[in-house]
XYZ file of C-alpha atoms in Angstrom:
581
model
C -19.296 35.856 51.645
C -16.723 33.753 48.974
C -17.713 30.955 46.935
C -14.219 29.303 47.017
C -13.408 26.212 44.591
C -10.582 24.627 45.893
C -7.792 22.992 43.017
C -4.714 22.166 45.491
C -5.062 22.295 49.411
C -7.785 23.207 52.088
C -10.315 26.128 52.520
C -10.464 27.749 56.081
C -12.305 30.873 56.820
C -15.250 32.774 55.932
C -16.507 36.838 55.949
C -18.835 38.153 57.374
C -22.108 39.474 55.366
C -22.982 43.061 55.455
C -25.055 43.248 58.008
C -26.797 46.829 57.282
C -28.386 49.195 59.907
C -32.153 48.980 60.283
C -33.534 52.303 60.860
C -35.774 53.034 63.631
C -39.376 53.852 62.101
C -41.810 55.683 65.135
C -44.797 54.240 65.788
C -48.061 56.071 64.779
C -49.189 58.211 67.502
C -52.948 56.616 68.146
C -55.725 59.156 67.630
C -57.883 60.458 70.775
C -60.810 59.087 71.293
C -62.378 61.513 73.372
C -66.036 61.963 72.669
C -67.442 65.177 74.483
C -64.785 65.370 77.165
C -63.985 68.620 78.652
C -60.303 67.357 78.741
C -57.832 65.594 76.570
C -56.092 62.708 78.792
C -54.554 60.962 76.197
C -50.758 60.349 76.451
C -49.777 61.436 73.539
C -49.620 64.988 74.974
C -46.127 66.562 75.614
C -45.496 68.190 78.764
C -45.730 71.587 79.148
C -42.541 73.868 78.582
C -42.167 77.699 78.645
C -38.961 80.392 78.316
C -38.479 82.073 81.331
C -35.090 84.218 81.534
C -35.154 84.350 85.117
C -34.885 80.589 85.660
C -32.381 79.809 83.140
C -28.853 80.672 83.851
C -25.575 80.529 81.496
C -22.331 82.450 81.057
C -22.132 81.105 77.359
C -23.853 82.836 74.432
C -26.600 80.959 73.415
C -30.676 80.819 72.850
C -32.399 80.279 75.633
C -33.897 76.671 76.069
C -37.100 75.948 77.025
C -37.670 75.014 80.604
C -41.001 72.226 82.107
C -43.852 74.285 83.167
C -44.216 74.624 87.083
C -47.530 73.159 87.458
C -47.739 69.938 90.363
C -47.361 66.467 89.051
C -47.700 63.202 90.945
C -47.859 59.876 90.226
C -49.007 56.671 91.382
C -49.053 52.862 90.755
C -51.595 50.203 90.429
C -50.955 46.534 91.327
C -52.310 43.815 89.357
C -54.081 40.413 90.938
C -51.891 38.097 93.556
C -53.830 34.897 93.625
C -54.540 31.673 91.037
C -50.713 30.904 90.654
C -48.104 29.433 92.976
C -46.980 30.004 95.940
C -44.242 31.788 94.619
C -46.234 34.044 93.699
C -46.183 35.997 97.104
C -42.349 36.733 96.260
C -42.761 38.004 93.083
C -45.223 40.366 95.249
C -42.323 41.397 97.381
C -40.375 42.098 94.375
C -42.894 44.400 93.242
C -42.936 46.328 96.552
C -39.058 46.476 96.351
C -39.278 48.346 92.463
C -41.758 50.564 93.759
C -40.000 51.526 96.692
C -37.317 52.392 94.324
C -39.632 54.707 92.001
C -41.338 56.471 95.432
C -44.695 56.960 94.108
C -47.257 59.105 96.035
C -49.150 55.657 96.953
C -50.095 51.983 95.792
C -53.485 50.725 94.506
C -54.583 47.176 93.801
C -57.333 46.049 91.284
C -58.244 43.043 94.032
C -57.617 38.693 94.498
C -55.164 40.020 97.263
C -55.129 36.522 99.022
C -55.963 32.733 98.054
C -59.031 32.163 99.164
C -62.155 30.126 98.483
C -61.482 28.724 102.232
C -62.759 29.819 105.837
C -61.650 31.959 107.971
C -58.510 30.166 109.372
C -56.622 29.949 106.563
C -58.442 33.096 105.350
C -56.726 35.559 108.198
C -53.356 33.670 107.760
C -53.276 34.591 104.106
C -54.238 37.983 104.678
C -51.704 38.498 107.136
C -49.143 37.047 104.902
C -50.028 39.928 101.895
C -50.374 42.514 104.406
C -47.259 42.271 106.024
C -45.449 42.547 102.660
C -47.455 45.429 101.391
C -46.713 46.984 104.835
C -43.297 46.851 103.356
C -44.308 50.265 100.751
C -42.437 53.053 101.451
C -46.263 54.824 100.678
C -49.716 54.118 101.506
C -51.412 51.186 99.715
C -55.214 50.685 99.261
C -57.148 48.020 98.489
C -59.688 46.575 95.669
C -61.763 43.530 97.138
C -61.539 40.635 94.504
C -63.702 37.411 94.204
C -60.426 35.136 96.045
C -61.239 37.740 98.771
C -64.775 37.529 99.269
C -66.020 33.649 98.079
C -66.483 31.373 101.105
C -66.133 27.758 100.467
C -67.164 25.053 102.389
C -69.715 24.478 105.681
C -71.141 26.908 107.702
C -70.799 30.322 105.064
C -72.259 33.459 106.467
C -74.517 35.538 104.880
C -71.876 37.604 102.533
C -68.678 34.862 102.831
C -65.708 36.751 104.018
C -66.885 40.455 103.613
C -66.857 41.188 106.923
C -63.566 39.607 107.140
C -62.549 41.614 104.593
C -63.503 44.765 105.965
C -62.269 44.487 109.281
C -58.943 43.352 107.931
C -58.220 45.652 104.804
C -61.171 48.561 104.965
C -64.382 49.044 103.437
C -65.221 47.364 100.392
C -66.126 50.688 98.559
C -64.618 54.291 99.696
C -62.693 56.949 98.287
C -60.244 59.536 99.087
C -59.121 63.167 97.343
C -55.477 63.523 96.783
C -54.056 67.108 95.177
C -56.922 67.627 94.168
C -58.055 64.321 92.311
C -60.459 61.651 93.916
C -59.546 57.824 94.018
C -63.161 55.649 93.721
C -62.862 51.732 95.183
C -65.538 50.007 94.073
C -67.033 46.583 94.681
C -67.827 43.933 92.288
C -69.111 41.007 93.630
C -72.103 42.005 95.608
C -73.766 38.940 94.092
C -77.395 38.228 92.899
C -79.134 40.997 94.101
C -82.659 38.502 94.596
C -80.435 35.084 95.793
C -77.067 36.671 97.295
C -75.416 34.279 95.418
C -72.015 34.985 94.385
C -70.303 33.893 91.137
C -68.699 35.711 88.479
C -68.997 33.579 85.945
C -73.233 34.404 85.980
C -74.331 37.464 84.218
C -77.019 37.821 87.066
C -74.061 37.943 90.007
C -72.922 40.909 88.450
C -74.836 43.272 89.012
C -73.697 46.943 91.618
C -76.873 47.477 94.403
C -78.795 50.369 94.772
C -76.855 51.412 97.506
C -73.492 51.325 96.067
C -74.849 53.047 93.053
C -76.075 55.861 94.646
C -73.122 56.195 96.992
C -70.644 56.028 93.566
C -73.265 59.249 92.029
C -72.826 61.196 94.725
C -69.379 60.882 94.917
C -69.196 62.082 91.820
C -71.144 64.897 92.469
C -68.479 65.566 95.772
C -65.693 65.602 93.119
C -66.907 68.031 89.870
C -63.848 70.164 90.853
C -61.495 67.781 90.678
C -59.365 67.591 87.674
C -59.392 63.429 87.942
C -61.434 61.521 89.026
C -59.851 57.404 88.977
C -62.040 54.443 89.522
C -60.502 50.916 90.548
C -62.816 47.767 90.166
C -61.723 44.215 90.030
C -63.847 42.480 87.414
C -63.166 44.841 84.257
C -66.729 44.958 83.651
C -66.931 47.001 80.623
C -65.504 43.772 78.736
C -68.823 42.552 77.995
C -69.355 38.867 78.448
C -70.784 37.931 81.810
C -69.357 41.177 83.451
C -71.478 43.456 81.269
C -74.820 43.404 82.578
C -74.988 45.950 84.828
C -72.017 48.156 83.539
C -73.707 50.278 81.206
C -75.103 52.533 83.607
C -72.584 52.903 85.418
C -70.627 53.887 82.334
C -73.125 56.606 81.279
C -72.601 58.153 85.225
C -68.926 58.855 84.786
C -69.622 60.298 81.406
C -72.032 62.507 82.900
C -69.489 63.471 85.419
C -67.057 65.082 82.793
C -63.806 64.590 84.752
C -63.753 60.604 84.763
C -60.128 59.749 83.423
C -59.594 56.200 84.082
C -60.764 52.657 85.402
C -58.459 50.260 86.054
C -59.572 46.622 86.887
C -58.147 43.080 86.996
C -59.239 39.697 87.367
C -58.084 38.483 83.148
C -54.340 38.012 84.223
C -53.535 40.004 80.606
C -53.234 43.572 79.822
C -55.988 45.420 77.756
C -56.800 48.954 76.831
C -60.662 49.965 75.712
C -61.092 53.760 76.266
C -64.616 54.528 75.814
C -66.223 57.987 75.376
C -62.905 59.420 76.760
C -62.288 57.273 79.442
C -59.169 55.082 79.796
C -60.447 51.712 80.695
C -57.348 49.759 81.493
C -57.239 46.336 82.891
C -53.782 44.904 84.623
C -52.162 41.779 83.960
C -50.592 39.783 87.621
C -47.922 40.866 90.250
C -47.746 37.386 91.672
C -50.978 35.871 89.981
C -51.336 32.795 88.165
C -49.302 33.659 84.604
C -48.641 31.169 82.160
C -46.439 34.194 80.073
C -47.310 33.247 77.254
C -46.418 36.905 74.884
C -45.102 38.472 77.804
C -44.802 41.794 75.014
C -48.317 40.997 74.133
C -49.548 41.745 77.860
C -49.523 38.582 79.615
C -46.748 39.211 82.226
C -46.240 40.358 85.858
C -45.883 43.831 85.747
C -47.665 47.206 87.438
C -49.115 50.281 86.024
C -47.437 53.724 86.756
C -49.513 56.512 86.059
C -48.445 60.129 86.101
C -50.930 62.944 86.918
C -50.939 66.309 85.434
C -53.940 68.807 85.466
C -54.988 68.666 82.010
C -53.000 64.721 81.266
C -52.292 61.745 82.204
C -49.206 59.226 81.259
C -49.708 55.426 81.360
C -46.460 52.768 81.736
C -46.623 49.111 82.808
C -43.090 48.372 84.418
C -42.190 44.236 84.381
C -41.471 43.148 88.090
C -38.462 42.705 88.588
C -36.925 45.617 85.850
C -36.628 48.614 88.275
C -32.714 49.034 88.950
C -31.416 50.513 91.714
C -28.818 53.007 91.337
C -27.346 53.182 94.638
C -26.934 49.474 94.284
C -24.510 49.643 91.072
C -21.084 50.206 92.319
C -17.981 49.822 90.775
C -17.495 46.358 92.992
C -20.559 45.043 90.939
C -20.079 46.106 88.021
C -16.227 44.477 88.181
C -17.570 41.528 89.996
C -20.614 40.725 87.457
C -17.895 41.118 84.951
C -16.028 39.110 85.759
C -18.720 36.080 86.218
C -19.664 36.847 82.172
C -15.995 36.174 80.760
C -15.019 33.321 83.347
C -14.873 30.302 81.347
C -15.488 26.752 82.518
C -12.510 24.310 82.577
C -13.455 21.163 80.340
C -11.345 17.536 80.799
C -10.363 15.570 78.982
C -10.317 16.397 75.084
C -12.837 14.341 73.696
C -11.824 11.000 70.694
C -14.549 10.098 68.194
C -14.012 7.690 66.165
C -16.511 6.958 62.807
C -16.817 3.023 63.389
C -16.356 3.002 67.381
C -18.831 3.475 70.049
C -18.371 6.776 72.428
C -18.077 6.653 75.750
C -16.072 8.432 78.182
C -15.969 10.718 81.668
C -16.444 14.435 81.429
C -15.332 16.868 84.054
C -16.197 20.509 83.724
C -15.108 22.881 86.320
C -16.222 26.186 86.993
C -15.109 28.904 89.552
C -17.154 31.734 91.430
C -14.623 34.711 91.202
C -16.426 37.414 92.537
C -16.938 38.669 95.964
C -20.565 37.292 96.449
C -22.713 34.134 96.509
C -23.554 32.921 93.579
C -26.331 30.702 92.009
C -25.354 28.540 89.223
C -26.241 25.694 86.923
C -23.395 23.832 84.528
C -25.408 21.825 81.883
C -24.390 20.044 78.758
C -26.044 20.342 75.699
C -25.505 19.658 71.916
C -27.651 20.607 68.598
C -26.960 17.182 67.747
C -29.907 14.960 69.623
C -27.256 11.915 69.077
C -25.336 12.789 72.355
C -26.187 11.142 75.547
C -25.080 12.823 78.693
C -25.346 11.249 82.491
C -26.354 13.764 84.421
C -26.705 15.966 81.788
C -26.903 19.230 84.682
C -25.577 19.715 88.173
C -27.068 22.712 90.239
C -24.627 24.716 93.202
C -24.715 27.784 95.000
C -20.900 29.237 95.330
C -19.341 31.113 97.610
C -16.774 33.786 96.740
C -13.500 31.820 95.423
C -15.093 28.476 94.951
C -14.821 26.068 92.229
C -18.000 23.206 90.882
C -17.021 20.440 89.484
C -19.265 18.362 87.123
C -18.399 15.102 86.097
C -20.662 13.531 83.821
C -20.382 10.784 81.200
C -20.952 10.977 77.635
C -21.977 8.784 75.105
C -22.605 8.126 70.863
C -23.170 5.480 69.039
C -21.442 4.228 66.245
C -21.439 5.347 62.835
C -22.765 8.813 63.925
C -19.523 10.998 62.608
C -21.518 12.977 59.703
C -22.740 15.609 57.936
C -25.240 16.419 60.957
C -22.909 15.846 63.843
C -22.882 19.063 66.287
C -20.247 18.759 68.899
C -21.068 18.612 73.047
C -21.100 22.031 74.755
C -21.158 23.218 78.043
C -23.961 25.904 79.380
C -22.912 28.042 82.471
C -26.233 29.835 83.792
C -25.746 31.812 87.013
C -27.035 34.669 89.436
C -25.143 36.879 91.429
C -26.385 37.337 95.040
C -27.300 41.008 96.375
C -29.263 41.262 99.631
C -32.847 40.921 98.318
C -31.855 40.774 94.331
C -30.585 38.601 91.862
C -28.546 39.615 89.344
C -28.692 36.893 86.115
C -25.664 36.307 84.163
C -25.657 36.067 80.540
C -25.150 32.428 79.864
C -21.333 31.243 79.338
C -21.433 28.813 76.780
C -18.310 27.147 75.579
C -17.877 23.462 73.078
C -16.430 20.497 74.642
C -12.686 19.976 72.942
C -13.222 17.540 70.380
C -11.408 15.660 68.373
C -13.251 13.611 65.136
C -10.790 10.543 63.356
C -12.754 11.761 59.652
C -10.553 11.454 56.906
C -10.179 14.296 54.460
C -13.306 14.591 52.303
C -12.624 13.893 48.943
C -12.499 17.366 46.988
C -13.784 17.283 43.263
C -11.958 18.681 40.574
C -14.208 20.170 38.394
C -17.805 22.680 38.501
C -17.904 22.670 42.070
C -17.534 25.366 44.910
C -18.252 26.124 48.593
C -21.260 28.459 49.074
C -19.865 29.834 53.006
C -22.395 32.637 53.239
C -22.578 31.772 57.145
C -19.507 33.335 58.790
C -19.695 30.649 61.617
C -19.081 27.634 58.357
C -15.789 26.711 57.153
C -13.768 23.480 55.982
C -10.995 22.354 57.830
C -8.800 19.385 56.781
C -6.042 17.967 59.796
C -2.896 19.127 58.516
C -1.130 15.799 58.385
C -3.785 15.164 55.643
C -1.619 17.383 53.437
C 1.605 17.876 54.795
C 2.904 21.049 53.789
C 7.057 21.370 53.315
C 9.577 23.324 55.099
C 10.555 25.002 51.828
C 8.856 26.663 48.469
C 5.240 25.801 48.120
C 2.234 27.224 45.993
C -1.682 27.334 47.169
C -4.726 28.524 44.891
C -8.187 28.892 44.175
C -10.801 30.304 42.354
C -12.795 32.533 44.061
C -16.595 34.238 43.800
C -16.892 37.375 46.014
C -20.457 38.474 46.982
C -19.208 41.359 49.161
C -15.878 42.677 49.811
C -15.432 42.167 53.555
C -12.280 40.759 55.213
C -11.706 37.000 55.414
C -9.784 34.112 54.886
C -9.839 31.997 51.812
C -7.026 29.072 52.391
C -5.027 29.517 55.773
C -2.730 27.315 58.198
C -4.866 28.040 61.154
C -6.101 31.405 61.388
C -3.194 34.359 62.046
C 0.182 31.990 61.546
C 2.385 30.432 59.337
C 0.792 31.006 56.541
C -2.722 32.386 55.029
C -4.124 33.729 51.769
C -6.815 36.245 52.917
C -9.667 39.196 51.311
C -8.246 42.301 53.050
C -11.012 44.283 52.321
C -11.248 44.957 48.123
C -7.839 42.947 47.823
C -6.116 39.630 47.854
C -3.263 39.442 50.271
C -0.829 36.569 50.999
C 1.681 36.450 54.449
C 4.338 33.838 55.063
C 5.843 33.574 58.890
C 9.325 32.232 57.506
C 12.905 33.260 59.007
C 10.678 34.270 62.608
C 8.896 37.120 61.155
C 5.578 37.914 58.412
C 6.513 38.096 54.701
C 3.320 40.089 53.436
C 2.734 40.186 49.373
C -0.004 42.651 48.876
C -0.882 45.277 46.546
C -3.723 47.168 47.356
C -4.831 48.434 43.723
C -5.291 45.216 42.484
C -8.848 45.815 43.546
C -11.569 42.652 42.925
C -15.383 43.195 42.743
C -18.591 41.235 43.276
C -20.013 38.951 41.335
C -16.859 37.292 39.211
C -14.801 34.458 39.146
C -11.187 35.576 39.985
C -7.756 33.047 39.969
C -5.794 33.578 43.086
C -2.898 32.400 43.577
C 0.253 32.271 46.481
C 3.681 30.825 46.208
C 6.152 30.931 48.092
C 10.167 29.791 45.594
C 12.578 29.722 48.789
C 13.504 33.606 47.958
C 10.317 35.651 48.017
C 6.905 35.044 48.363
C 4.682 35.637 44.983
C 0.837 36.789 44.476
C -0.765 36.333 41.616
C -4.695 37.036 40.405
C -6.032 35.644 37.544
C -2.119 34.556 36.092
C -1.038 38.009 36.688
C 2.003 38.691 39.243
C 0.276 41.756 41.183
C 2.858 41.550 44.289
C 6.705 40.043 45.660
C 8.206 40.120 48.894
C 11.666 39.292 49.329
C 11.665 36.261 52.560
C 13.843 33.167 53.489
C 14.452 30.721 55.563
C 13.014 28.188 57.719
């Protein structure tokens, strides 16, 4: 940036600072935590690679590169809770099934809350026929976690157990498990209630508690599966959190360490993310995929997203994936690309040029038109805006969907108050926020944002003559006087300034507008005055009159009628012959 003090005419122009490049530091690798586990599952492992001549072919001279080891791999992903939010919330569902049809995992799990809820069994069957028939929409096979929204009965007539058996004639048993190349897949239950009362409530320590029955069942499942090289449990409440949903979990804890090949649990119910391995098992609990989500650190965990998890004999990987973030390849043709393009560089068409005036009230009609020039639908939203809270703007937003070729127009009014032209007016601008329309995807826009034309009645700010400077470290800041403030002639003329360099980059220091008629510029290390006289550039430059940082330098430009001049610190350093008009 220049510190410029200005001794004849106007200062326009700044440069940019030195904006370095941060390097990229890795993150610590976290440590295992792997007690007395046969295996390592952490993810930190690489995947296995080996040289084998006969797969790896070349004609070039070369060493041979290390090829991924042969061994089968899978994966599969886990679906966060549904219910607690808006209805929306069933969409954002459907979104989810669309990324995961793009990824074609070997099947789906949920962690449980799969419909509303708390109701009877009317409304009960129609929400579970609304989640099932978008589920049905997986390219895989899904299974299910029962949740408390699925189970909990409320009002007259509850049966002994609320909606289990609703549950389990309409999405399967409420615990079961299956083997799958060679792993097994445990469902558990967790809201068998008070074991004396039946009474179920997850909020009480003594609701949570697994039966006798379902214990057993879970041991000897693990017994059924000591070959497998996973075993992976899915619960709803993540009881291993402590609180209320710790009473009972302990035991079960100590039976999957005892099995040796436990490698995750993955539960629900918080709406956040959360990772608390234990005695080398992963226990990982899922934020929403349609659930109530207030967002608030999406980064931090509290998001809609779903867990992929990638299965190796010896490993596993873990990766939450946002809803919505999957792209589709197929889907990105040239015609989108060119299309979406064009939608981020159209530019909205602003009437009429706006008059302020310092002791006069502001009021006048706005119209701000925008066009849809791509070959799809689009969704958009035209609003005006300012950094300056003084504005007034009636409507202040108009929403429109637009077909291909089609044009919005906004017309608004805007208003100020008098006496409001100074040093924290902000001028009016115009937001353009759109999506582009694909069959079952929106595409969002980066926002078009563009000021309202402006023009301020302030007279030229009186400029001091002595111990005072500019200080334009911000590249966006500059002072610009109307140019019938200080009429420059058609004939010889001299500008100058003093200026304080605190880096070297190109910029302006006093210019007629920015690249004509005349400027005196920083061209890198160097002053350098041009001229447009007699229809082409007179340039006076000399590159080896080199300036540094951190000193007060004279510049100077003139122009006699014969040549054009430059001068630094009295010195002439450069001449250019140029005439005429």
């Amino acid at each position: 940036m220049v510190r410029t003090a200005l001794l004849s005419l106007l200062l326009l122009g700044v440069c940019a600072d030195d904006l370095s490049a941060h390097p990229i530091v890795p993150a610590p690798v976290p440590q295992d935590n792997v007690g007395h586990r046969h295996h390592h599952h952490k993810h930190g492992h690489p995947v296995p690679t080996t040289l084998d001549p006969s797969r790896f072919h070349t004609n070039r001279r070369g060493a041979e590169l290390p090829l991924p080891g042969e061994e089968d791999a899978f994966f599969f992903v886990v679906f966060g809770d549904r219910t607690a939010g808006p209805a929306s919330g069933v969409s954002i569902l459907a979104e989810a099934v669309r990324d995961t049809n793009l990824l074609h995992p070997d099947f789906v799990f949920t962690v449980g809350d799969l419909v509303e809820g708390y109701n009877q069994t009317a409304r009960w069957l129609a929400q579970a026929f609304e989640f099932k028939s978008i589920m049905n929409q997986l390219l895989c096979p899904w299974f299910p976690v029962a949740g408390n929204h699925d189970v909990y009965w409320r009002g007259p007539n509850r049966p002994q157990g609320e909606h289990e058996a609703n549950y389990e004639m309409h999405f399967g048993p409420l615990w079961y498990a299956f083997e799958h190349k060679n792993c097994f897949f445990i469902a558990l239950y967790s809201d068998e209630g008070n074991p004396q009362t039946g009474e179920k409530d997850f909020r009480k320590a003594d609701a949570q508690v697994m039966s006798d029955e379902q214990f057993t069942w879970l041991q000897q499942t693990l017994q059924k599966a000591k070959g497998a090289d996973h075993v992976f449990l899915f619960v709803h409440h993540p009881r291993w959190i402590g609180a209320n949903y710790g009473k009972d979990w302990d035991r079960v804890h100590q039976a999957l360490v005892e099995a040796g090949n436990v490698t995750a649990v993955f539960g629900g119910h918080i709406h956040y993310m959360r990772s608390d391995p234990k005695d080398g098992i992963e226990y990982v609990t899922l934020a929403t995929t349609g659930g109530g989500q207030d967002g608030v650190v999406p980064e931090g965990g509290w998001l809609h997203e779903f867990h992929v998890v990638t299965v190796r004999k010896d490993q596993i990987a873990l990766s939450a994936i946002p809803v919505g973030q999957v792209m589709d390849v197929r889907e990105i043709t040239q015609d989108l690309v060119t299309n979406t393009y064009l939608l981020a560089i159209e530019q909205p068409q602003i009437q009429p040029k706006l008059e302020l005036h310092p002791d006069s009230r502001h009021e006048s009609s706005l119209t701000v038109t925008f066009r849809n020039p791509s070959d799809r639908p689009i969704d958009v939203e035209v609003r005006l805006e300012s950094d300056d809270s003084r504005w007034m703007f009636h409507p202040d937003h108009q929403h429109k969907r637009l077909q291909p070729g089609a044009s919005l127009q906004f017309q608004a009014r805007t208003f100020r108050m008098e006496n409001s032209l100074d040093d924290f007016f902000r001028p009016a601008r115009v937001r353009v926020a759109m999506d582009y329309l694909m069959p079952g995807r929106r595409y969002p826009i980066p926002d078009v944002v563009a000021d309202v034309p402006t023009l301020t009645h302030i007279p030229a700010p009186a400029i001091p003559e002595y111990e005072t400077a500019l200080d334009l470290r911000d590249r966006k800041q500059y002072l610009a006087i109307p140019h019938h403030h200080l009429p420059i002639p058609d004939g010889p003329f001299t500008v100058e300034a003093w200026v304080f360099p605190e880096d070297l980059d190109d910029c302006g220091l006093i210019a007629k507008t920015e690249e004509s008629e005349w400027g005196l510029h920083m061209d890198g290390k160097a002053p350098k005055f041009y001229l447009h006289v007699g229809g082409q550039y007179a340039i006076a430059y000399n590159p080896e009159a080199r300036l540094e940082t951190g000193l007060w330098y004279h510049v100077a430009a003139e122009f006699d009628g014969q040549a054009v001049h430059l001068y630094l610190n009295g010195e002439k350093i450069a001449t250019t012959p140029a005439s005429g008009p």
